[in-house]
Phi, psi and omega in degrees: 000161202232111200228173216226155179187117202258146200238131190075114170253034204252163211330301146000284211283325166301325176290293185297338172296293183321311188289331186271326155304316244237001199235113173273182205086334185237165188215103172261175193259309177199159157244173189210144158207159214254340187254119174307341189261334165301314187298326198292330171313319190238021211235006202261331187261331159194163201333101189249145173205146180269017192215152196251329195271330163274354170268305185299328187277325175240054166188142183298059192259133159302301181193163214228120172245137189284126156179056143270197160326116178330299162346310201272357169313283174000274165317312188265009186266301178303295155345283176319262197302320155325307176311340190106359191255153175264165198233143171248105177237125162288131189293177314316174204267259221237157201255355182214155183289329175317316180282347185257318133333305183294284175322337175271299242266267253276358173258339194281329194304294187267042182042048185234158177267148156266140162220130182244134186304077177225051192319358186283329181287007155271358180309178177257313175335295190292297199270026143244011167282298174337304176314302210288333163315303180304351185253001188048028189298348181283348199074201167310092162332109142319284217183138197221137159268124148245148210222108165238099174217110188229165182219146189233083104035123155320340200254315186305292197299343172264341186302338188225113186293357172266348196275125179114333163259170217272297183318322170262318179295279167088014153095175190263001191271312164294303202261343188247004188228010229273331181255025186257326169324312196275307138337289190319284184290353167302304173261003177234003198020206207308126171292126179274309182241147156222173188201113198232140161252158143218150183220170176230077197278327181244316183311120112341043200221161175294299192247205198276145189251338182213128158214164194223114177227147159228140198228166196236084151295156192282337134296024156101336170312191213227123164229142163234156097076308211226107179263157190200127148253009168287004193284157208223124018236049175209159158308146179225321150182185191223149168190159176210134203196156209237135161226122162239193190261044150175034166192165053345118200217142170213123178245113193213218170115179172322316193238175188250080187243013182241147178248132196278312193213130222188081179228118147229164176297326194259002175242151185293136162345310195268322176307307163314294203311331190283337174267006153286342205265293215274357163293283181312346166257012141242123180236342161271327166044183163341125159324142175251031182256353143322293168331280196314319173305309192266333156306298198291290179310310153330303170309307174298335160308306186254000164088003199271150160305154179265197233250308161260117172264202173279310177310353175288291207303340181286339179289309182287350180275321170335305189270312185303315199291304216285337184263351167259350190253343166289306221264325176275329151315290190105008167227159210299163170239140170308104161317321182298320190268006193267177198280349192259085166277140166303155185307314201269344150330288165321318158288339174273016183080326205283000000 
């Protein structure tokens, strides 16, 4: 058995209790949260504690999911691998690249694997969009939108003094568009340039509540953009969508789990339609922190990387930092030449 043990019990901390009963091979073992009355809900089934550093010493854990505030990844991601655990960290891994950087190094250092929580690349959509990028079915890329426009209420940023800042939070390009972000890059890879506004137009909050980016792959294609939490008076959709010179793909709907529009050059009409028929009617499949539990319980079993490492998650925290620093410049940033080098750049001197 693989055995698990969460760290933050807060809404978050459910999916994974579920995902990891729901996986055979894991266990979980204990949770630890710092408020007694959060911790007491689970502590009834199993090993509970209000210190992390007494969870790690007196219970036998395989691996340690992060899921707390964002801010507090860091420190307890770095703790946790120090320890000898392999790590689970819920997105974003870190609220800065310095910090994301720290977080690789202290797991390559003590031989543990990292995995950052960004279950959406488990959809059955995304990953038969994923196909048809590897078969190239698009030809040459124009040009790709990710689209977050959902509301998050003056009453969700009061329920919690970390929601909302800049130190815990991080904006909505951080806690809400982070995986539609990841997603992007996931099928359009490496960004060359970006150029951003953000504002904080409705929200009572420290950080941005709306941004608007436009981006340069490094394969020459065309990117926008545009997360909200302002919509009014529900969540409205999520999307994500790809045009090249022999294919068209639009994945959307509230969340971005329907596939809206599905034209290739190399497939027949009817053909499409039956995989628009058979994503949409499970348009959801397998939990995807499920997914994520049994890619991870596998990894540690065979030493193998898990499916999202920490260098996944750092590239999409990359492109957000780079899109806040476009919005506070007010000009576009180079990605090669910018200060957010990857960890192994950064080791080779270059």
């Amino acid at each position: 058995m693989i055995r698990y043990g969460i760290v933050g019990c807060g809404h978050i901390a459910k999916k994974h209790v579920n995902a990891i009963r729901a996986v055979e091979g894991a266990e979980l073992a204990a949770v630890c949260d710092k408020d007694p009355d959060r911790l007491s809900f689970w502590n009834e089934e199993v090993a509970g504690f209000t210190d992390m550093e007494a969870m790690l010493s007196a219970v036998q854990l395989d691996v340690v999911n992060i899921c707390t505030p964002s801010g507090l990844h860091p420190s307890l991601t770095i703790q946790a691998a120090e320890a000898g655990k392999h790590v689970v960290v819920e997105k974003p891994m870190a609220l800065t690249l310095k910090d994301a950087d720290a977080m690789i190094r202290a797991c390559e250092r003590n031989g543990v694997r990292m995995a950052v929580v960004h279950p959406n690349r488990f959809r059955p959509a995304m990953r038969e969009l994923r196909k048809r990028v590897e078969a190239e079915a698009f030809g040459t890329f124009s040009h790709a939108n990710a689209t977050v426009r959902w509301n998050r209420d003056q009453e969700y940023y009061d329920q919690a003094p970390w929601r909302g800042t800049r130190a815990m939070d991080g904006g909505v390009l951080m806690n809400q568009a982070i995986h539609n972000l990841d997603l992007l890059l996931w099928m359009m890879g490496e960004v060359e340039e970006v150029f951003s506004y953000q504002a904080t137009r409705l929200r009572n909050i420290e950080s941005e509540d709306t941004s608007v980016s436009v981006l340069r792959f490094k394969n020459g294609a065309l990117g926008a953009i545009e997360a909200a939490v302002t919509l009014y008076p529900r969540n409205l959709e999520e999307s994500l969508a790809l045009f090249g010179e022999t294919g068209t793909a639009v994945i959307g709907g509230p969340t971005a789990n329907w596939i809206q529009t599905w034209k290739f050059a190399d497939e027949t009409d009817s053909r499409a339609a039956e995989t628009i028929h058979r994503i949409n009617e499970d348009p959801y499949g397998k939990p995807g922190h499920q997914c994520l539990i049994e890619d991870m319980t596998e990894a540690v079993r065979t030493g193998r990387q898990p499916a999202v490492t920490g260098s996944d998650g750092r590239r999409a925290l990359a492109l957000i930092v780079a899109c806040q620093e476009s919005a506070r410049t007010g000009r576009p940033v180079q990605m090669d030449t910018w200060q957010g080098k990857t960890v192994a750049e950064e080791g080779s001197g270059k």
